[in-house]
Amino acid sequence: MTLFNHPPVASRSLRVLARLLGYPDAELRGNLDALREALHGERALPPPRLAELDALMDSLGRAAPLESEAAYVELFDRGRATSLHLFEHVHGDSRDRGPAMIDLAQTYEKAGLFLAEGEMPDFLPVVLEFTSTQPPREAREFLAEMAHIFNAIFAALQQRGSAYACVLGALLELAGEKAQPVQIAAEEPMDAIWEEPVVFDGCSSKGQARPDQPQPIHIVRKPRTGQGVQA
């Protein structure tokens, strides 16, 4: 993402958190010291949270590259509960997701920010890059609108015993919210999600009274409750 705005207070912390939630490639591992320095220099987060973030960066620095990369993919790309694509938590696979993506991308463009090729507007690191360009009050309010999603991801990461939970906890604190456990719904394996339903064969038979008969599809549009990321 190309940034044209002057960075406000706490922007460095938001950008560090965005980078920590990105793929743990060689560039990230080579910049861990600089990221640590930026977090501690800005002092936007309390010492206990900084200590947790330090531990996460230490583990990324020590782990074998292939090991940390494989763990990242397994954690964030193999299920919806820990997905970093925010509209996955809001719209799922509904038709509302496309228009919401367009609206969010237009919000970025109005602020002078343009997505790089292949970047998705609802990917959390991208959302945080945008938020880092906003004035402090607007940034906090924007984060607060997404706090319920952050809490859900935070709880799912804690449930998996992942050190990445501290990044979501830090985001909640920057939003003026408290990280707290929420109920996590049971999740189907990703293979099952991709297998159902069969194309042009009616709806999935799950939950139908007559699974041998094709059923009509009913799409209910969810109401929009705010600008930016829809919740």
mmCIF file with all atom_site columns, C-alpha atoms in Angstrom:
data_model
loop_
_atom_site.group_PDB
_atom_site.id
_atom_site.type_symbol
_atom_site.label_atom_id
_atom_site.label_alt_id
_atom_site.label_comp_id
_atom_site.label_asym_id
_atom_site.label_entity_id
_atom_site.label_seq_id
_atom_site.pdbx_PDB_ins_code
_atom_site.Cartn_x
_atom_site.Cartn_y
_atom_site.Cartn_z
_atom_site.occupancy
_atom_site.B_iso_or_equiv
_atom_site.pdbx_formal_charge
_atom_site.auth_seq_id
_atom_site.auth_comp_id
_atom_site.auth_asym_id
_atom_site.auth_atom_id
_atom_site.pdbx_PDB_model_num
ATOM 1   C CA . MET A 1 1   ? 0.000   0.000   0.000  1.00 0.00 ? 1   MET A CA 1
ATOM 2   C CA . THR A 1 2   ? 1.265   3.462   -0.907 1.00 0.00 ? 2   THR A CA 1
ATOM 3   C CA . LEU A 1 3   ? 0.957   5.974   1.935  1.00 0.00 ? 3   LEU A CA 1
ATOM 4   C CA . PHE A 1 4   ? 0.699   9.723   1.361  1.00 0.00 ? 4   PHE A CA 1
ATOM 5   C CA . ASN A 1 5   ? -0.491  10.967  4.759  1.00 0.00 ? 5   ASN A CA 1
ATOM 6   C CA . HIS A 1 6   ? 1.690   12.324  7.548  1.00 0.00 ? 6   HIS A CA 1
ATOM 7   C CA . PRO A 1 7   ? 1.793   9.760   10.390 1.00 0.00 ? 7   PRO A CA 1
ATOM 8   C CA . PRO A 1 8   ? -0.091  10.773  13.573 1.00 0.00 ? 8   PRO A CA 1
ATOM 9   C CA . VAL A 1 9   ? 0.598   9.730   17.168 1.00 0.00 ? 9   VAL A CA 1
ATOM 10  C CA . ALA A 1 10  ? 0.719   5.907   17.691 1.00 0.00 ? 10  ALA A CA 1
ATOM 11  C CA . SER A 1 11  ? 1.024   5.335   13.943 1.00 0.00 ? 11  SER A CA 1
ATOM 12  C CA . ARG A 1 12  ? 4.329   3.502   14.412 1.00 0.00 ? 12  ARG A CA 1
ATOM 13  C CA . SER A 1 13  ? 2.794   1.003   16.813 1.00 0.00 ? 13  SER A CA 1
ATOM 14  C CA . LEU A 1 14  ? -0.073  0.326   14.424 1.00 0.00 ? 14  LEU A CA 1
ATOM 15  C CA . ARG A 1 15  ? 2.339   -0.249  11.565 1.00 0.00 ? 15  ARG A CA 1
ATOM 16  C CA . VAL A 1 16  ? 4.468   -2.575  13.667 1.00 0.00 ? 16  VAL A CA 1
ATOM 17  C CA . LEU A 1 17  ? 1.377   -4.591  14.619 1.00 0.00 ? 17  LEU A CA 1
ATOM 18  C CA . ALA A 1 18  ? 0.365   -4.690  10.954 1.00 0.00 ? 18  ALA A CA 1
ATOM 19  C CA . ARG A 1 19  ? 3.779   -6.057  10.031 1.00 0.00 ? 19  ARG A CA 1
ATOM 20  C CA . LEU A 1 20  ? 3.723   -8.652  12.816 1.00 0.00 ? 20  LEU A CA 1
ATOM 21  C CA . LEU A 1 21  ? 0.430   -9.969  11.445 1.00 0.00 ? 21  LEU A CA 1
ATOM 22  C CA . GLY A 1 22  ? 1.928   -10.316 7.980  1.00 0.00 ? 22  GLY A CA 1
ATOM 23  C CA . TYR A 1 23  ? 3.628   -13.360 6.536  1.00 0.00 ? 23  TYR A CA 1
ATOM 24  C CA . PRO A 1 24  ? 6.836   -14.051 8.522  1.00 0.00 ? 24  PRO A CA 1
ATOM 25  C CA . ASP A 1 25  ? 9.201   -13.751 5.578  1.00 0.00 ? 25  ASP A CA 1
ATOM 26  C CA . ALA A 1 26  ? 12.909  -12.928 5.534  1.00 0.00 ? 26  ALA A CA 1
ATOM 27  C CA . GLU A 1 27  ? 12.182  -9.190  5.430  1.00 0.00 ? 27  GLU A CA 1
ATOM 28  C CA . LEU A 1 28  ? 10.160  -9.368  8.642  1.00 0.00 ? 28  LEU A CA 1
ATOM 29  C CA . ARG A 1 29  ? 12.796  -11.463 10.400 1.00 0.00 ? 29  ARG A CA 1
ATOM 30  C CA . GLY A 1 30  ? 15.474  -9.002  9.332  1.00 0.00 ? 30  GLY A CA 1
ATOM 31  C CA . ASN A 1 31  ? 13.544  -6.034  10.745 1.00 0.00 ? 31  ASN A CA 1
ATOM 32  C CA . LEU A 1 32  ? 12.578  -7.429  14.147 1.00 0.00 ? 32  LEU A CA 1
ATOM 33  C CA . ASP A 1 33  ? 15.027  -5.204  16.033 1.00 0.00 ? 33  ASP A CA 1
ATOM 34  C CA . ALA A 1 34  ? 13.697  -2.088  14.289 1.00 0.00 ? 34  ALA A CA 1
ATOM 35  C CA . LEU A 1 35  ? 10.109  -3.116  14.989 1.00 0.00 ? 35  LEU A CA 1
ATOM 36  C CA . ARG A 1 36  ? 10.915  -3.670  18.651 1.00 0.00 ? 36  ARG A CA 1
ATOM 37  C CA . GLU A 1 37  ? 12.604  -0.275  18.870 1.00 0.00 ? 37  GLU A CA 1
ATOM 38  C CA . ALA A 1 38  ? 9.608   1.456   17.287 1.00 0.00 ? 38  ALA A CA 1
ATOM 39  C CA . LEU A 1 39  ? 7.162   -0.138  19.735 1.00 0.00 ? 39  LEU A CA 1
ATOM 40  C CA . HIS A 1 40  ? 9.199   0.732   22.806 1.00 0.00 ? 40  HIS A CA 1
ATOM 41  C CA . GLY A 1 41  ? 10.057  4.207   21.546 1.00 0.00 ? 41  GLY A CA 1
ATOM 42  C CA . GLU A 1 42  ? 6.459   5.232   21.008 1.00 0.00 ? 42  GLU A CA 1
ATOM 43  C CA . ARG A 1 43  ? 5.241   3.832   24.359 1.00 0.00 ? 43  ARG A CA 1
ATOM 44  C CA . ALA A 1 44  ? 1.653   3.591   23.141 1.00 0.00 ? 44  ALA A CA 1
ATOM 45  C CA . LEU A 1 45  ? 1.176   0.192   24.804 1.00 0.00 ? 45  LEU A CA 1
ATOM 46  C CA . PRO A 1 46  ? 1.535   -0.820  28.475 1.00 0.00 ? 46  PRO A CA 1
ATOM 47  C CA . PRO A 1 47  ? 4.699   -2.673  29.571 1.00 0.00 ? 47  PRO A CA 1
ATOM 48  C CA . PRO A 1 48  ? 2.998   -6.071  30.054 1.00 0.00 ? 48  PRO A CA 1
ATOM 49  C CA . ARG A 1 49  ? 1.737   -6.018  26.458 1.00 0.00 ? 49  ARG A CA 1
ATOM 50  C CA . LEU A 1 50  ? 5.123   -4.882  25.178 1.00 0.00 ? 50  LEU A CA 1
ATOM 51  C CA . ALA A 1 51  ? 6.712   -7.822  26.990 1.00 0.00 ? 51  ALA A CA 1
ATOM 52  C CA . GLU A 1 52  ? 4.328   -10.226 25.223 1.00 0.00 ? 52  GLU A CA 1
ATOM 53  C CA . LEU A 1 53  ? 5.097   -8.652  21.852 1.00 0.00 ? 53  LEU A CA 1
ATOM 54  C CA . ASP A 1 54  ? 8.821   -8.945  22.613 1.00 0.00 ? 54  ASP A CA 1
ATOM 55  C CA . ALA A 1 55  ? 8.321   -12.654 23.292 1.00 0.00 ? 55  ALA A CA 1
ATOM 56  C CA . LEU A 1 56  ? 6.496   -13.075 19.977 1.00 0.00 ? 56  LEU A CA 1
ATOM 57  C CA . MET A 1 57  ? 9.298   -11.334 18.092 1.00 0.00 ? 57  MET A CA 1
ATOM 58  C CA . ASP A 1 58  ? 11.902  -13.418 19.943 1.00 0.00 ? 58  ASP A CA 1
ATOM 59  C CA . SER A 1 59  ? 10.119  -16.603 18.886 1.00 0.00 ? 59  SER A CA 1
ATOM 60  C CA . LEU A 1 60  ? 9.932   -15.436 15.264 1.00 0.00 ? 60  LEU A CA 1
ATOM 61  C CA . GLY A 1 61  ? 13.619  -14.641 15.352 1.00 0.00 ? 61  GLY A CA 1
ATOM 62  C CA . ARG A 1 62  ? 14.598  -18.041 16.795 1.00 0.00 ? 62  ARG A CA 1
ATOM 63  C CA . ALA A 1 63  ? 12.336  -20.304 14.768 1.00 0.00 ? 63  ALA A CA 1
ATOM 64  C CA . ALA A 1 64  ? 13.471  -21.962 11.567 1.00 0.00 ? 64  ALA A CA 1
ATOM 65  C CA . PRO A 1 65  ? 12.053  -19.928 8.649  1.00 0.00 ? 65  PRO A CA 1
ATOM 66  C CA . LEU A 1 66  ? 10.098  -22.802 7.105  1.00 0.00 ? 66  LEU A CA 1
ATOM 67  C CA . GLU A 1 67  ? 8.687   -23.710 10.510 1.00 0.00 ? 67  GLU A CA 1
ATOM 68  C CA . SER A 1 68  ? 7.372   -20.220 11.292 1.00 0.00 ? 68  SER A CA 1
ATOM 69  C CA . GLU A 1 69  ? 6.001   -19.772 7.763  1.00 0.00 ? 69  GLU A CA 1
ATOM 70  C CA . ALA A 1 70  ? 4.175   -23.105 7.855  1.00 0.00 ? 70  ALA A CA 1
ATOM 71  C CA . ALA A 1 71  ? 2.780   -22.329 11.317 1.00 0.00 ? 71  ALA A CA 1
ATOM 72  C CA . TYR A 1 72  ? 1.508   -18.954 10.065 1.00 0.00 ? 72  TYR A CA 1
ATOM 73  C CA . VAL A 1 73  ? -0.325  -20.538 7.130  1.00 0.00 ? 73  VAL A CA 1
ATOM 74  C CA . GLU A 1 74  ? -1.811  -23.241 9.343  1.00 0.00 ? 74  GLU A CA 1
ATOM 75  C CA . LEU A 1 75  ? -2.980  -20.664 11.876 1.00 0.00 ? 75  LEU A CA 1
ATOM 76  C CA . PHE A 1 76  ? -4.422  -17.935 9.679  1.00 0.00 ? 76  PHE A CA 1
ATOM 77  C CA . ASP A 1 77  ? -5.304  -19.617 6.386  1.00 0.00 ? 77  ASP A CA 1
ATOM 78  C CA . ARG A 1 78  ? -6.917  -22.889 7.477  1.00 0.00 ? 78  ARG A CA 1
ATOM 79  C CA . GLY A 1 79  ? -10.134 -21.695 9.076  1.00 0.00 ? 79  GLY A CA 1
ATOM 80  C CA . ARG A 1 80  ? -12.478 -18.776 9.545  1.00 0.00 ? 80  ARG A CA 1
ATOM 81  C CA . ALA A 1 81  ? -12.151 -18.234 13.291 1.00 0.00 ? 81  ALA A CA 1
ATOM 82  C CA . THR A 1 82  ? -8.575  -16.935 12.996 1.00 0.00 ? 82  THR A CA 1
ATOM 83  C CA . SER A 1 83  ? -8.856  -15.409 9.517  1.00 0.00 ? 83  SER A CA 1
ATOM 84  C CA . LEU A 1 84  ? -7.230  -11.989 9.156  1.00 0.00 ? 84  LEU A CA 1
ATOM 85  C CA . HIS A 1 85  ? -9.720  -11.057 6.427  1.00 0.00 ? 85  HIS A CA 1
ATOM 86  C CA . LEU A 1 86  ? -12.228 -9.096  8.483  1.00 0.00 ? 86  LEU A CA 1
ATOM 87  C CA . PHE A 1 87  ? -15.201 -9.482  6.154  1.00 0.00 ? 87  PHE A CA 1
ATOM 88  C CA . GLU A 1 88  ? -14.861 -13.247 6.562  1.00 0.00 ? 88  GLU A CA 1
ATOM 89  C CA . HIS A 1 89  ? -16.141 -12.658 10.106 1.00 0.00 ? 89  HIS A CA 1
ATOM 90  C CA . VAL A 1 90  ? -18.850 -10.195 9.029  1.00 0.00 ? 90  VAL A CA 1
ATOM 91  C CA . HIS A 1 91  ? -20.190 -11.378 5.684  1.00 0.00 ? 91  HIS A CA 1
ATOM 92  C CA . GLY A 1 92  ? -18.740 -14.873 5.222  1.00 0.00 ? 92  GLY A CA 1
ATOM 93  C CA . ASP A 1 93  ? -19.438 -15.988 1.657  1.00 0.00 ? 93  ASP A CA 1
ATOM 94  C CA . SER A 1 94  ? -22.536 -13.823 1.199  1.00 0.00 ? 94  SER A CA 1
ATOM 95  C CA . ARG A 1 95  ? -23.000 -11.443 -1.708 1.00 0.00 ? 95  ARG A CA 1
ATOM 96  C CA . ASP A 1 96  ? -22.593 -8.492  0.648  1.00 0.00 ? 96  ASP A CA 1
ATOM 97  C CA . ARG A 1 97  ? -18.874 -9.130  0.775  1.00 0.00 ? 97  ARG A CA 1
ATOM 98  C CA . GLY A 1 98  ? -18.113 -7.805  -2.721 1.00 0.00 ? 98  GLY A CA 1
ATOM 99  C CA . PRO A 1 99  ? -19.801 -4.398  -2.283 1.00 0.00 ? 99  PRO A CA 1
ATOM 100 C CA . ALA A 1 100 ? -18.240 -4.068  1.178  1.00 0.00 ? 100 ALA A CA 1
ATOM 101 C CA . MET A 1 101 ? -14.793 -4.639  -0.360 1.00 0.00 ? 101 MET A CA 1
ATOM 102 C CA . ILE A 1 102 ? -15.444 -1.930  -2.938 1.00 0.00 ? 102 ILE A CA 1
ATOM 103 C CA . ASP A 1 103 ? -16.672 0.521   -0.289 1.00 0.00 ? 103 ASP A CA 1
ATOM 104 C CA . LEU A 1 104 ? -13.600 -0.053  1.865  1.00 0.00 ? 104 LEU A CA 1
ATOM 105 C CA . ALA A 1 105 ? -11.197 0.325   -1.070 1.00 0.00 ? 105 ALA A CA 1
ATOM 106 C CA . GLN A 1 106 ? -12.917 3.612   -1.965 1.00 0.00 ? 106 GLN A CA 1
ATOM 107 C CA . THR A 1 107 ? -12.496 4.779   1.633  1.00 0.00 ? 107 THR A CA 1
ATOM 108 C CA . TYR A 1 108 ? -8.747  4.198   1.270  1.00 0.00 ? 108 TYR A CA 1
ATOM 109 C CA . GLU A 1 109 ? -8.589  6.012   -2.048 1.00 0.00 ? 109 GLU A CA 1
ATOM 110 C CA . LYS A 1 110 ? -10.410 9.047   -0.654 1.00 0.00 ? 110 LYS A CA 1
ATOM 111 C CA . ALA A 1 111 ? -7.717  9.211   2.017  1.00 0.00 ? 111 ALA A CA 1
ATOM 112 C CA . GLY A 1 112 ? -4.991  9.070   -0.642 1.00 0.00 ? 112 GLY A CA 1
ATOM 113 C CA . LEU A 1 113 ? -4.089  5.410   -0.125 1.00 0.00 ? 113 LEU A CA 1
ATOM 114 C CA . PHE A 1 114 ? -3.952  2.904   -2.946 1.00 0.00 ? 114 PHE A CA 1
ATOM 115 C CA . LEU A 1 115 ? -3.776  -0.884  -2.687 1.00 0.00 ? 115 LEU A CA 1
ATOM 116 C CA . ALA A 1 116 ? -0.885  -2.718  -4.270 1.00 0.00 ? 116 ALA A CA 1
ATOM 117 C CA . GLU A 1 117 ? -1.715  -5.415  -6.789 1.00 0.00 ? 117 GLU A CA 1
ATOM 118 C CA . GLY A 1 118 ? -3.116  -8.481  -5.057 1.00 0.00 ? 118 GLY A CA 1
ATOM 119 C CA . GLU A 1 119 ? -3.856  -6.732  -1.732 1.00 0.00 ? 119 GLU A CA 1
ATOM 120 C CA . MET A 1 120 ? -7.344  -7.221  -0.292 1.00 0.00 ? 120 MET A CA 1
ATOM 121 C CA . PRO A 1 121 ? -8.856  -4.188  1.467  1.00 0.00 ? 121 PRO A CA 1
ATOM 122 C CA . ASP A 1 122 ? -10.224 -6.204  4.405  1.00 0.00 ? 122 ASP A CA 1
ATOM 123 C CA . PHE A 1 123 ? -6.893  -7.896  5.218  1.00 0.00 ? 123 PHE A CA 1
ATOM 124 C CA . LEU A 1 124 ? -6.138  -6.762  8.764  1.00 0.00 ? 124 LEU A CA 1
ATOM 125 C CA . PRO A 1 125 ? -2.542  -5.591  8.120  1.00 0.00 ? 125 PRO A CA 1
ATOM 126 C CA . VAL A 1 126 ? -3.873  -3.404  5.278  1.00 0.00 ? 126 VAL A CA 1
ATOM 127 C CA . VAL A 1 127 ? -6.654  -2.045  7.512  1.00 0.00 ? 127 VAL A CA 1
ATOM 128 C CA . LEU A 1 128 ? -4.051  -1.165  10.147 1.00 0.00 ? 128 LEU A CA 1
ATOM 129 C CA . GLU A 1 129 ? -1.832  0.587   7.600  1.00 0.00 ? 129 GLU A CA 1
ATOM 130 C CA . PHE A 1 130 ? -4.804  2.778   6.716  1.00 0.00 ? 130 PHE A CA 1
ATOM 131 C CA . THR A 1 131 ? -5.693  3.373   10.359 1.00 0.00 ? 131 THR A CA 1
ATOM 132 C CA . SER A 1 132 ? -2.119  4.469   11.068 1.00 0.00 ? 132 SER A CA 1
ATOM 133 C CA . THR A 1 133 ? -2.592  7.437   8.710  1.00 0.00 ? 133 THR A CA 1
ATOM 134 C CA . GLN A 1 134 ? -5.620  8.803   10.546 1.00 0.00 ? 134 GLN A CA 1
ATOM 135 C CA . PRO A 1 135 ? -5.644  11.406  13.328 1.00 0.00 ? 135 PRO A CA 1
ATOM 136 C CA . PRO A 1 136 ? -5.552  9.820   16.809 1.00 0.00 ? 136 PRO A CA 1
ATOM 137 C CA . ARG A 1 137 ? -9.233  10.285  17.619 1.00 0.00 ? 137 ARG A CA 1
ATOM 138 C CA . GLU A 1 138 ? -10.453 8.970   14.268 1.00 0.00 ? 138 GLU A CA 1
ATOM 139 C CA . ALA A 1 139 ? -8.010  6.070   14.428 1.00 0.00 ? 139 ALA A CA 1
ATOM 140 C CA . ARG A 1 140 ? -9.238  5.027   17.861 1.00 0.00 ? 140 ARG A CA 1
ATOM 141 C CA . GLU A 1 141 ? -12.881 5.254   16.803 1.00 0.00 ? 141 GLU A CA 1
ATOM 142 C CA . PHE A 1 142 ? -12.197 3.237   13.657 1.00 0.00 ? 142 PHE A CA 1
ATOM 143 C CA . LEU A 1 143 ? -10.487 0.524   15.692 1.00 0.00 ? 143 LEU A CA 1
ATOM 144 C CA . ALA A 1 144 ? -13.316 0.558   18.239 1.00 0.00 ? 144 ALA A CA 1
ATOM 145 C CA . GLU A 1 145 ? -15.824 -0.197  15.463 1.00 0.00 ? 145 GLU A CA 1
ATOM 146 C CA . MET A 1 146 ? -13.938 -3.438  14.818 1.00 0.00 ? 146 MET A CA 1
ATOM 147 C CA . ALA A 1 147 ? -13.331 -4.353  18.469 1.00 0.00 ? 147 ALA A CA 1
ATOM 148 C CA . HIS A 1 148 ? -15.876 -7.190  18.450 1.00 0.00 ? 148 HIS A CA 1
ATOM 149 C CA . ILE A 1 149 ? -14.050 -8.804  15.511 1.00 0.00 ? 149 ILE A CA 1
ATOM 150 C CA . PHE A 1 150 ? -10.675 -8.329  17.214 1.00 0.00 ? 150 PHE A CA 1
ATOM 151 C CA . ASN A 1 151 ? -12.048 -9.938  20.363 1.00 0.00 ? 151 ASN A CA 1
ATOM 152 C CA . ALA A 1 152 ? -13.322 -12.945 18.405 1.00 0.00 ? 152 ALA A CA 1
ATOM 153 C CA . ILE A 1 153 ? -9.943  -13.458 16.709 1.00 0.00 ? 153 ILE A CA 1
ATOM 154 C CA . PHE A 1 154 ? -8.164  -12.849 20.035 1.00 0.00 ? 154 PHE A CA 1
ATOM 155 C CA . ALA A 1 155 ? -10.242 -15.560 21.711 1.00 0.00 ? 155 ALA A CA 1
ATOM 156 C CA . ALA A 1 156 ? -9.682  -18.010 18.846 1.00 0.00 ? 156 ALA A CA 1
ATOM 157 C CA . LEU A 1 157 ? -5.917  -17.440 18.992 1.00 0.00 ? 157 LEU A CA 1
ATOM 158 C CA . GLN A 1 158 ? -5.902  -17.878 22.754 1.00 0.00 ? 158 GLN A CA 1
ATOM 159 C CA . GLN A 1 159 ? -7.869  -21.088 22.349 1.00 0.00 ? 159 GLN A CA 1
ATOM 160 C CA . ARG A 1 160 ? -5.092  -22.353 20.073 1.00 0.00 ? 160 ARG A CA 1
ATOM 161 C CA . GLY A 1 161 ? -2.393  -21.218 22.500 1.00 0.00 ? 161 GLY A CA 1
ATOM 162 C CA . SER A 1 162 ? -0.918  -18.859 19.905 1.00 0.00 ? 162 SER A CA 1
ATOM 163 C CA . ALA A 1 163 ? 1.479   -16.064 20.839 1.00 0.00 ? 163 ALA A CA 1
ATOM 164 C CA . TYR A 1 164 ? -0.139  -13.986 18.069 1.00 0.00 ? 164 TYR A CA 1
ATOM 165 C CA . ALA A 1 165 ? -3.042  -13.342 20.476 1.00 0.00 ? 165 ALA A CA 1
ATOM 166 C CA . CYS A 1 166 ? -0.983  -10.551 22.039 1.00 0.00 ? 166 CYS A CA 1
ATOM 167 C CA . VAL A 1 167 ? -1.127  -8.577  18.766 1.00 0.00 ? 167 VAL A CA 1
ATOM 168 C CA . LEU A 1 168 ? -4.921  -8.585  18.838 1.00 0.00 ? 168 LEU A CA 1
ATOM 169 C CA . GLY A 1 169 ? -4.820  -7.697  22.528 1.00 0.00 ? 169 GLY A CA 1
ATOM 170 C CA . ALA A 1 170 ? -2.624  -4.718  21.654 1.00 0.00 ? 170 ALA A CA 1
ATOM 171 C CA . LEU A 1 171 ? -5.085  -3.583  18.987 1.00 0.00 ? 171 LEU A CA 1
ATOM 172 C CA . LEU A 1 172 ? -7.937  -3.709  21.474 1.00 0.00 ? 172 LEU A CA 1
ATOM 173 C CA . GLU A 1 173 ? -5.940  -1.600  23.916 1.00 0.00 ? 173 GLU A CA 1
ATOM 174 C CA . LEU A 1 174 ? -5.187  0.984   21.233 1.00 0.00 ? 174 LEU A CA 1
ATOM 175 C CA . ALA A 1 175 ? -8.930  1.060   20.549 1.00 0.00 ? 175 ALA A CA 1
ATOM 176 C CA . GLY A 1 176 ? -9.577  1.829   24.216 1.00 0.00 ? 176 GLY A CA 1
ATOM 177 C CA . GLU A 1 177 ? -11.152 -1.597  24.732 1.00 0.00 ? 177 GLU A CA 1
ATOM 178 C CA . LYS A 1 178 ? -10.315 -4.561  26.941 1.00 0.00 ? 178 LYS A CA 1
ATOM 179 C CA . ALA A 1 179 ? -9.351  -7.926  25.512 1.00 0.00 ? 179 ALA A CA 1
ATOM 180 C CA . GLN A 1 180 ? -11.793 -10.476 26.865 1.00 0.00 ? 180 GLN A CA 1
ATOM 181 C CA . PRO A 1 181 ? -12.793 -14.039 25.997 1.00 0.00 ? 181 PRO A CA 1
ATOM 182 C CA . VAL A 1 182 ? -15.817 -14.587 23.761 1.00 0.00 ? 182 VAL A CA 1
ATOM 183 C CA . GLN A 1 183 ? -17.681 -17.749 22.843 1.00 0.00 ? 183 GLN A CA 1
ATOM 184 C CA . ILE A 1 184 ? -16.135 -19.390 19.773 1.00 0.00 ? 184 ILE A CA 1
ATOM 185 C CA . ALA A 1 185 ? -18.517 -21.403 17.603 1.00 0.00 ? 185 ALA A CA 1
ATOM 186 C CA . ALA A 1 186 ? -17.444 -24.870 16.530 1.00 0.00 ? 186 ALA A CA 1
ATOM 187 C CA . GLU A 1 187 ? -15.826 -24.704 13.107 1.00 0.00 ? 187 GLU A CA 1
ATOM 188 C CA . GLU A 1 188 ? -16.029 -27.171 10.242 1.00 0.00 ? 188 GLU A CA 1
ATOM 189 C CA . PRO A 1 189 ? -12.757 -28.441 8.782  1.00 0.00 ? 189 PRO A CA 1
ATOM 190 C CA . MET A 1 190 ? -11.731 -26.369 5.761  1.00 0.00 ? 190 MET A CA 1
ATOM 191 C CA . ASP A 1 191 ? -12.041 -29.426 3.489  1.00 0.00 ? 191 ASP A CA 1
ATOM 192 C CA . ALA A 1 192 ? -15.707 -29.777 4.390  1.00 0.00 ? 192 ALA A CA 1
ATOM 193 C CA . ILE A 1 193 ? -16.319 -26.079 3.764  1.00 0.00 ? 193 ILE A CA 1
ATOM 194 C CA . TRP A 1 194 ? -14.908 -26.387 0.239  1.00 0.00 ? 194 TRP A CA 1
ATOM 195 C CA . GLU A 1 195 ? -16.758 -29.637 -0.544 1.00 0.00 ? 195 GLU A CA 1
ATOM 196 C CA . GLU A 1 196 ? -20.295 -28.293 0.066  1.00 0.00 ? 196 GLU A CA 1
ATOM 197 C CA . PRO A 1 197 ? -22.405 -27.466 -1.865 1.00 0.00 ? 197 PRO A CA 1
ATOM 198 C CA . VAL A 1 198 ? -21.892 -29.110 -5.274 1.00 0.00 ? 198 VAL A CA 1
ATOM 199 C CA . VAL A 1 199 ? -22.140 -26.567 -8.091 1.00 0.00 ? 199 VAL A CA 1
ATOM 200 C CA . PHE A 1 200 ? -25.526 -26.557 -9.919 1.00 0.00 ? 200 PHE A CA 1
ATOM 201 C CA . ASP A 1 201 ? -26.819 -29.341 -7.690 1.00 0.00 ? 201 ASP A CA 1
ATOM 202 C CA . GLY A 1 202 ? -29.111 -27.375 -5.425 1.00 0.00 ? 202 GLY A CA 1
ATOM 203 C CA . CYS A 1 203 ? -28.244 -26.367 -1.884 1.00 0.00 ? 203 CYS A CA 1
ATOM 204 C CA . SER A 1 204 ? -26.232 -28.398 0.559  1.00 0.00 ? 204 SER A CA 1
ATOM 205 C CA . SER A 1 205 ? -28.280 -31.195 2.083  1.00 0.00 ? 205 SER A CA 1
ATOM 206 C CA . LYS A 1 206 ? -27.200 -30.208 5.570  1.00 0.00 ? 206 LYS A CA 1
ATOM 207 C CA . GLY A 1 207 ? -30.179 -29.120 7.632  1.00 0.00 ? 207 GLY A CA 1
ATOM 208 C CA . GLN A 1 208 ? -32.763 -29.786 4.895  1.00 0.00 ? 208 GLN A CA 1
ATOM 209 C CA . ALA A 1 209 ? -35.995 -31.625 5.581  1.00 0.00 ? 209 ALA A CA 1
ATOM 210 C CA . ARG A 1 210 ? -35.789 -33.290 2.135  1.00 0.00 ? 210 ARG A CA 1
ATOM 211 C CA . PRO A 1 211 ? -32.119 -33.548 1.180  1.00 0.00 ? 211 PRO A CA 1
ATOM 212 C CA . ASP A 1 212 ? -32.963 -35.462 -2.021 1.00 0.00 ? 212 ASP A CA 1
ATOM 213 C CA . GLN A 1 213 ? -34.666 -32.401 -3.517 1.00 0.00 ? 213 GLN A CA 1
ATOM 214 C CA . PRO A 1 214 ? -32.944 -29.191 -4.737 1.00 0.00 ? 214 PRO A CA 1
ATOM 215 C CA . GLN A 1 215 ? -33.848 -26.261 -2.497 1.00 0.00 ? 215 GLN A CA 1
ATOM 216 C CA . PRO A 1 216 ? -34.163 -22.558 -3.365 1.00 0.00 ? 216 PRO A CA 1
ATOM 217 C CA . ILE A 1 217 ? -31.452 -20.175 -2.184 1.00 0.00 ? 217 ILE A CA 1
ATOM 218 C CA . HIS A 1 218 ? -32.586 -17.229 -0.077 1.00 0.00 ? 218 HIS A CA 1
ATOM 219 C CA . ILE A 1 219 ? -30.101 -14.391 0.404  1.00 0.00 ? 219 ILE A CA 1
ATOM 220 C CA . VAL A 1 220 ? -30.796 -11.928 3.200  1.00 0.00 ? 220 VAL A CA 1
ATOM 221 C CA . ARG A 1 221 ? -28.845 -8.681  3.055  1.00 0.00 ? 221 ARG A CA 1
ATOM 222 C CA . LYS A 1 222 ? -27.308 -7.727  6.382  1.00 0.00 ? 222 LYS A CA 1
ATOM 223 C CA . PRO A 1 223 ? -27.857 -4.094  7.441  1.00 0.00 ? 223 PRO A CA 1
ATOM 224 C CA . ARG A 1 224 ? -24.820 -1.815  7.324  1.00 0.00 ? 224 ARG A CA 1
ATOM 225 C CA . THR A 1 225 ? -24.072 -0.168  10.627 1.00 0.00 ? 225 THR A CA 1
ATOM 226 C CA . GLY A 1 226 ? -21.199 2.175   9.823  1.00 0.00 ? 226 GLY A CA 1
ATOM 227 C CA . GLN A 1 227 ? -18.563 3.296   7.406  1.00 0.00 ? 227 GLN A CA 1
ATOM 228 C CA . GLY A 1 228 ? -15.308 1.502   6.647  1.00 0.00 ? 228 GLY A CA 1
ATOM 229 C CA . VAL A 1 229 ? -15.357 -2.073  7.813  1.00 0.00 ? 229 VAL A CA 1
ATOM 230 C CA . GLN A 1 230 ? -18.945 -3.245  8.025  1.00 0.00 ? 230 GLN A CA 1
ATOM 231 C CA . ALA A 1 231 ? -20.008 -4.925  11.249 1.00 0.00 ? 231 ALA A CA 1
#
